[in-house]
Short mmCIF file of C-alpha atoms in Angstrom, two decimals:
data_model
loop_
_atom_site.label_atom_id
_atom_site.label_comp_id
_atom_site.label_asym_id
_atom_site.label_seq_id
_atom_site.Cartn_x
_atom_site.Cartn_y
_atom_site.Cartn_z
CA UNK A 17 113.80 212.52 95.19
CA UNK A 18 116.15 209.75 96.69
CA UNK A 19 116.15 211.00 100.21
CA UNK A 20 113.24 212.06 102.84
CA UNK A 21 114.74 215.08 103.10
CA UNK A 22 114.12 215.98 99.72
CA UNK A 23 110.89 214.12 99.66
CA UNK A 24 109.32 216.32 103.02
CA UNK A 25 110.07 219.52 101.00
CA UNK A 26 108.48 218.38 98.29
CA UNK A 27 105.56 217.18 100.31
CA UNK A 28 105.33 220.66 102.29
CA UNK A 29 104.85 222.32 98.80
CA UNK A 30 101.82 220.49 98.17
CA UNK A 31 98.67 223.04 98.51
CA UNK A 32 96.58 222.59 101.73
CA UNK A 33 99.48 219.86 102.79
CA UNK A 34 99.41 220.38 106.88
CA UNK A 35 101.74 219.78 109.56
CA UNK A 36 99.64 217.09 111.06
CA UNK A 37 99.03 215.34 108.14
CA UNK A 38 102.60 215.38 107.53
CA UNK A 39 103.39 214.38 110.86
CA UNK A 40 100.93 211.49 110.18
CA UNK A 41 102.39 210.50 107.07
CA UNK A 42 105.87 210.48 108.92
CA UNK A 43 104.17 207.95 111.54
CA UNK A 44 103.13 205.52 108.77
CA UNK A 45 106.18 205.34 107.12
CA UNK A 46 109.05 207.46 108.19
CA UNK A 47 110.68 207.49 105.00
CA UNK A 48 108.11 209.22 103.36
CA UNK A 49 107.31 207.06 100.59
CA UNK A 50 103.97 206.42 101.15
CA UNK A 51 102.35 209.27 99.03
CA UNK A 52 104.24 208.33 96.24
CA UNK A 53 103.51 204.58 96.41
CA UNK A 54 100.01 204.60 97.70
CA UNK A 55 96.71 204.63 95.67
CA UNK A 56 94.20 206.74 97.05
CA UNK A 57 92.03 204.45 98.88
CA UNK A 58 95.23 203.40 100.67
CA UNK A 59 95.82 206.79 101.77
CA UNK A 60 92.35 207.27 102.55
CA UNK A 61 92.92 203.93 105.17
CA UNK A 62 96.15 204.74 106.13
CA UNK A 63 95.88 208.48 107.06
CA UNK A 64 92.57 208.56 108.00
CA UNK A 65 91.66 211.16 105.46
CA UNK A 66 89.22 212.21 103.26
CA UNK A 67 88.83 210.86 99.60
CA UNK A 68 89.06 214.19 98.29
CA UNK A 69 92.36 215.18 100.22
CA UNK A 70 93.69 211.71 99.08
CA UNK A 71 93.00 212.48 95.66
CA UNK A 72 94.75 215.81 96.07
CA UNK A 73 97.86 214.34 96.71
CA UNK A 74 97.96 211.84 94.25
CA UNK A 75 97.13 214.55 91.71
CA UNK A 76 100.11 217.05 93.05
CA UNK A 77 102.85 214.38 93.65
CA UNK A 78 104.20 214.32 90.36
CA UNK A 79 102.63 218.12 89.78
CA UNK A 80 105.54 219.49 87.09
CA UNK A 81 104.80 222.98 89.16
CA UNK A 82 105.68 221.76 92.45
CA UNK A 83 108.92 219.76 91.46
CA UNK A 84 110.24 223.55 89.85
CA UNK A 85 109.27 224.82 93.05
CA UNK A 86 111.62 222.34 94.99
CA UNK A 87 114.18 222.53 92.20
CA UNK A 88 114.25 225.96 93.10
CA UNK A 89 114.15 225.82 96.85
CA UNK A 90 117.18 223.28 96.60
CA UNK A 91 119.40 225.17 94.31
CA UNK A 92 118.81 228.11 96.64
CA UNK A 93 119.78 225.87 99.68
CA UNK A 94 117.59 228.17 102.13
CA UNK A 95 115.60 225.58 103.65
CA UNK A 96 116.23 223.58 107.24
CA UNK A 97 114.23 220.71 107.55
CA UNK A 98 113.83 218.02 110.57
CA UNK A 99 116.05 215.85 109.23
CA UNK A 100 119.09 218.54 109.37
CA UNK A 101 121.75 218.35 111.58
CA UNK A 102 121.65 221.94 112.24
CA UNK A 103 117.55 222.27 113.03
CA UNK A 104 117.67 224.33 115.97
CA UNK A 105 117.78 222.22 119.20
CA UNK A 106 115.77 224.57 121.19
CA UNK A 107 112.85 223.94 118.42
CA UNK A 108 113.06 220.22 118.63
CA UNK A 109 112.40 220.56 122.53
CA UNK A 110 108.67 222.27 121.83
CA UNK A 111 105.39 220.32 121.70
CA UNK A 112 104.78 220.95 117.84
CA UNK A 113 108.10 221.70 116.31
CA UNK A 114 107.97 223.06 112.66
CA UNK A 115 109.39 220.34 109.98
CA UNK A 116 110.46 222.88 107.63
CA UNK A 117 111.96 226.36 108.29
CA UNK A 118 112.71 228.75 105.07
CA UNK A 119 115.41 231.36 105.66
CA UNK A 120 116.43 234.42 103.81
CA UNK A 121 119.96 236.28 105.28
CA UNK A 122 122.09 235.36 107.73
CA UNK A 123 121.71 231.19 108.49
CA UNK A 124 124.47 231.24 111.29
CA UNK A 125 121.90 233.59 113.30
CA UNK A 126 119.36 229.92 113.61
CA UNK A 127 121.73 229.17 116.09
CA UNK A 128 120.91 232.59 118.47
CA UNK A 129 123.46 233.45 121.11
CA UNK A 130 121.54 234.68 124.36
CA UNK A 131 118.51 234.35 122.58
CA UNK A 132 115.73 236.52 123.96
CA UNK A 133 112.02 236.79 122.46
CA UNK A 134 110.50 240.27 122.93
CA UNK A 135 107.13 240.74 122.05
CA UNK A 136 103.97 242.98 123.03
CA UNK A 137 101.14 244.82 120.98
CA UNK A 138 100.81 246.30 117.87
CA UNK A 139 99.72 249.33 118.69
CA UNK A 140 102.17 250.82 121.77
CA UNK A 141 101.83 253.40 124.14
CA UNK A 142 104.74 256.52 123.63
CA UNK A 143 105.92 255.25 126.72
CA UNK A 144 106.84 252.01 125.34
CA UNK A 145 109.65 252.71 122.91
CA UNK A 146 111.58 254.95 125.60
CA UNK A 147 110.63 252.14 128.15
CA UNK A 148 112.36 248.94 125.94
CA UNK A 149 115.09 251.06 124.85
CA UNK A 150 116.44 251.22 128.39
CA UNK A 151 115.66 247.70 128.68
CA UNK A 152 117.43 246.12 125.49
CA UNK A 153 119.89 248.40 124.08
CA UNK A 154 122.21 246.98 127.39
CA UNK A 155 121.19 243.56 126.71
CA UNK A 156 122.12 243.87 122.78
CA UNK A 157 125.50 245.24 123.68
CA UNK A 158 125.67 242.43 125.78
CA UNK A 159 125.05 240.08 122.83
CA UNK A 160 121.44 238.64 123.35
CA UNK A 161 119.78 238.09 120.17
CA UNK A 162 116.63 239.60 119.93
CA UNK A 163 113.48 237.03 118.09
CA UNK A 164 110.41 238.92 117.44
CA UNK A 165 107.50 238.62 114.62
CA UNK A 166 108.00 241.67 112.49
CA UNK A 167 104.66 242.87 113.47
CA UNK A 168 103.93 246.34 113.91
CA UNK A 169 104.36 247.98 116.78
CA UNK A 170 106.33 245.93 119.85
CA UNK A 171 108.19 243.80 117.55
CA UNK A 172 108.92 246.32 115.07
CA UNK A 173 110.85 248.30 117.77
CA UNK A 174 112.62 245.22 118.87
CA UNK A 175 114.12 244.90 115.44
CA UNK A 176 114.91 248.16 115.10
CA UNK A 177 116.46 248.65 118.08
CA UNK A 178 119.13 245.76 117.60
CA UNK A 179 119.66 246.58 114.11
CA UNK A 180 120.45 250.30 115.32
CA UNK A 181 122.71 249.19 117.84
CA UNK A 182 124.82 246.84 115.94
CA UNK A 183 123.20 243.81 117.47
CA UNK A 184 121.62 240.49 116.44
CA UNK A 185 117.60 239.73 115.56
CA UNK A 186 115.72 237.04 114.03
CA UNK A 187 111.80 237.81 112.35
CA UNK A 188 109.83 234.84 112.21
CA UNK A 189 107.10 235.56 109.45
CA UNK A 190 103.27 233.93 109.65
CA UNK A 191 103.80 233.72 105.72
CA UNK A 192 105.41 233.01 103.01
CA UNK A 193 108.57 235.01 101.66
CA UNK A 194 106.50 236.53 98.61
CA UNK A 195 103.46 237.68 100.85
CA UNK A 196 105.46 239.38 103.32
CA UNK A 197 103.18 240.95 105.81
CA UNK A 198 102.32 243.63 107.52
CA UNK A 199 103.97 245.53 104.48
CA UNK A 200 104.22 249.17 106.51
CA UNK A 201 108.21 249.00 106.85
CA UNK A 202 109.35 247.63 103.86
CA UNK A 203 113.26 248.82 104.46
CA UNK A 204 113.17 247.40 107.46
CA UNK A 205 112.55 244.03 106.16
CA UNK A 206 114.71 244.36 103.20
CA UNK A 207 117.48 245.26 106.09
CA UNK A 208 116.49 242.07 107.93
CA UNK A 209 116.48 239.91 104.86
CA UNK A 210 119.90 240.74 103.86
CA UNK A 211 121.97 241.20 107.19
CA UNK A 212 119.82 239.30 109.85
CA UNK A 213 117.44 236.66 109.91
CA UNK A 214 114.02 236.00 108.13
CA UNK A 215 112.42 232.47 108.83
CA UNK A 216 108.91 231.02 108.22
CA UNK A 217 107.84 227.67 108.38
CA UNK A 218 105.34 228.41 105.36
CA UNK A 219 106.33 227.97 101.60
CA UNK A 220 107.23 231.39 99.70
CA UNK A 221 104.24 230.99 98.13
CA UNK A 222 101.97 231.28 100.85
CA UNK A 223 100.01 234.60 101.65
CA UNK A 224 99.57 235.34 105.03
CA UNK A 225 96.13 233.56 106.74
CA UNK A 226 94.62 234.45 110.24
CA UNK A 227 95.36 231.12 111.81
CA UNK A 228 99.45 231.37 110.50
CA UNK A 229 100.08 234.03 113.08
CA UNK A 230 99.46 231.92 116.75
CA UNK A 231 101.23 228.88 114.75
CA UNK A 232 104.45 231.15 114.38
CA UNK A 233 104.11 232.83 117.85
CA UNK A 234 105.22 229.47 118.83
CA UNK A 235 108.11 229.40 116.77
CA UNK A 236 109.08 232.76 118.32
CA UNK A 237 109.23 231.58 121.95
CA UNK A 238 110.66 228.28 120.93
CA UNK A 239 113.92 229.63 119.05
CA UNK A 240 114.46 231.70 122.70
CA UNK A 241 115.09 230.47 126.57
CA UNK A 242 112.91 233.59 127.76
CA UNK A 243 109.99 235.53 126.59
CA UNK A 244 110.12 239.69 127.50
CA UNK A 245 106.69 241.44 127.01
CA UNK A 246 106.64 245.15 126.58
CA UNK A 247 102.86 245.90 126.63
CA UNK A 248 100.24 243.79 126.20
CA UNK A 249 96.74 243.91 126.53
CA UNK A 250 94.41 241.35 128.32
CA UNK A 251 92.88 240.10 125.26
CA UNK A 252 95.21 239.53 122.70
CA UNK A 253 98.16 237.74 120.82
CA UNK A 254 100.80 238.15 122.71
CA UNK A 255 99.15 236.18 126.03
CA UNK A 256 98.93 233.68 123.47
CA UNK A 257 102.54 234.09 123.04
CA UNK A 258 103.00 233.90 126.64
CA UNK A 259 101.09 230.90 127.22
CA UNK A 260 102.96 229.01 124.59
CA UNK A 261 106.22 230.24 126.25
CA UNK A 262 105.22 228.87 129.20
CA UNK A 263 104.20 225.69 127.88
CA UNK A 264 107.72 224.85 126.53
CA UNK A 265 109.59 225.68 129.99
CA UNK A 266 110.87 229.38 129.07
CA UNK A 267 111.18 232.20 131.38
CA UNK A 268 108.90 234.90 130.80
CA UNK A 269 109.43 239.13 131.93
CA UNK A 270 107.20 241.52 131.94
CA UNK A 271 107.56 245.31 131.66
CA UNK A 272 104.94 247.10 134.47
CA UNK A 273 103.57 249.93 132.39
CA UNK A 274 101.82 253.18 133.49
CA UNK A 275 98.21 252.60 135.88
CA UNK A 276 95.34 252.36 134.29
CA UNK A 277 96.44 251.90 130.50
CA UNK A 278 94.91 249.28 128.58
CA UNK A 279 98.64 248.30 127.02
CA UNK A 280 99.32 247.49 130.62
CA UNK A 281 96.77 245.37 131.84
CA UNK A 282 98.39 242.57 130.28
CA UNK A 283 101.90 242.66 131.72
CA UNK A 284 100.02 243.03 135.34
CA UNK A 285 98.24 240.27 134.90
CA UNK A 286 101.53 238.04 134.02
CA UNK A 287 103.47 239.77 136.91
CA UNK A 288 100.56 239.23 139.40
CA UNK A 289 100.42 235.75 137.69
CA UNK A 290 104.30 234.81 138.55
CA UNK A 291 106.26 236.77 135.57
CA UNK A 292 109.36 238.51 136.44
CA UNK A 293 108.66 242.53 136.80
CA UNK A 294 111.89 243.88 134.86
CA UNK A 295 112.59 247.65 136.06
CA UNK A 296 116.00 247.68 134.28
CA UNK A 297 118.26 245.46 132.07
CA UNK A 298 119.47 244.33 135.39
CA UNK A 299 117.06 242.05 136.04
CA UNK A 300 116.83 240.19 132.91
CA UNK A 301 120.91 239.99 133.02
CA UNK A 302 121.31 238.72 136.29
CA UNK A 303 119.67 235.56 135.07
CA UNK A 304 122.22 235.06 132.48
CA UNK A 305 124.78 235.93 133.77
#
């Protein structure tokens, strides 16, 4: 491992290895030699963590499991890390910026043209789909490139529709490649992994955990310069979404949905709340163009 690049992928492999800590360990010593010269009390000091974490590293650094892992990972070449010349600039601009991103499919896409995050609940109202079709079909033939989670529902239909209409989308995953989840569409992430994007900033390894999913909302909005919510309810993910979106400088629209639904109560709130109210395509495209 003679370069930090090498050496943070090998790091991130590491089991219950952070982004913090990592983050922290960059601080100390941004080559990232420290975990591999360091005793344990000296990481313990240096680190500010536990005896038992510190031990945990000095037992996986030289871990003959986790260099096949990276001797995998590099001979695959799907990885972008920090260090890259080609990280996404938009990501570097965001509070907590991934370190690592793995990709499976199309790598050229990590640099989106008209990049546009859609997003909304899992479980959509019939007039949703109808709704967003009028919405993004224009903006896909227009070129935008649709980000979204690959969650059911919302995001789903977001995919679909660009892959349908010959367009451009990017799934960001809140696990690892071999614990794909939600697992109800299958084909449609087997069509994503081979002709469009798939990125997660967790190792293949690592099954999906509850926490994993607000971490890659943030990813999501970061990759695009606006945010479009379909439906979203008052309580739930996708104002999380928003908020991060918000956070990081990006525009955010809002679809107005039917009075009185629960899927709408959410979008009100954003457009009462200074969100752009899209009626058609039009008023996302003006902004762009």
């Amino acid at each position: 491992m003679n370069n930090r690049r090498t050496r943070l992928i090998a790091l991130h492999q590491i089991p219950g290895m952070s982004r913090s800590l990592l983050k922290r360990i960059g601080k100390a010593d941004s080559d990232l030699l420290l975990p591999y010269r360091a005793d344990a009390e000296e990481l313990v000091h240096m680190l500010g963590i536990s005896p038992v974490r510190a031990a945990g590293i000095i037992h996986h650094r030289n871990d003959p499991n986790i260099m096949k892992k990276l001797d995998k990972i590099l001979q695959h070449g799907r990885v972008v890390t920090w260090f890259d010349r080609h990280y996404p600039p938009l990501l570097r601009t965001i509070p907590d910026p991934p370190l690592i991103l793995y990709l499976q499919g199309d790598a050229s896409l990590l640099h989106p043209f008209r990049p546009l995050s859609v997003i909304g609940t899992r479980k959509p109202s019939k007039y949703a789909y109808p709704a967003m079709t009028s919405v993004l079909v224009p903006l896909i033939d227009k070129g935008f490139t649709i980000i979204s989670g690959m969650a059911k529902g919302i995001d789903q239909y977001a995919h679909q529709l660009a892959v349908e209409n010959k367009g451009r989308t990017i799934a960001v995953l809140g696990s690892g490649f071999h614990h794909v989840y939600p697992r109800n569409n299958e084909s449609l992430y087997r069509t994503l992994a081979e002709n469009q994007l798939v990125i997660s900033e967790y190792p293949p390894d690592q099954p999906p955990k509850k926490y994993h999913f607000p971490e890659r909302n943030r990813i999501i909005s970061g990759l695009s310069t606006a945010t479009f919510v379909v439906e979203a309810r008052l309580r739930s993910g996708t104002l999380i979404t928003v908020d991060q979106a918000l956070e990081q400088g990006r525009d955010v629209y809002a679809l107005p949905g039917p009075a009185g639904s629960q899927t709408s109560e959410g979008c009100h709130r954003m457009i009462n709340d200074g969100a752009k109210l899209v009626h058609t395509y039009e008023d996302i495209w003006e902004d762009w163009e």
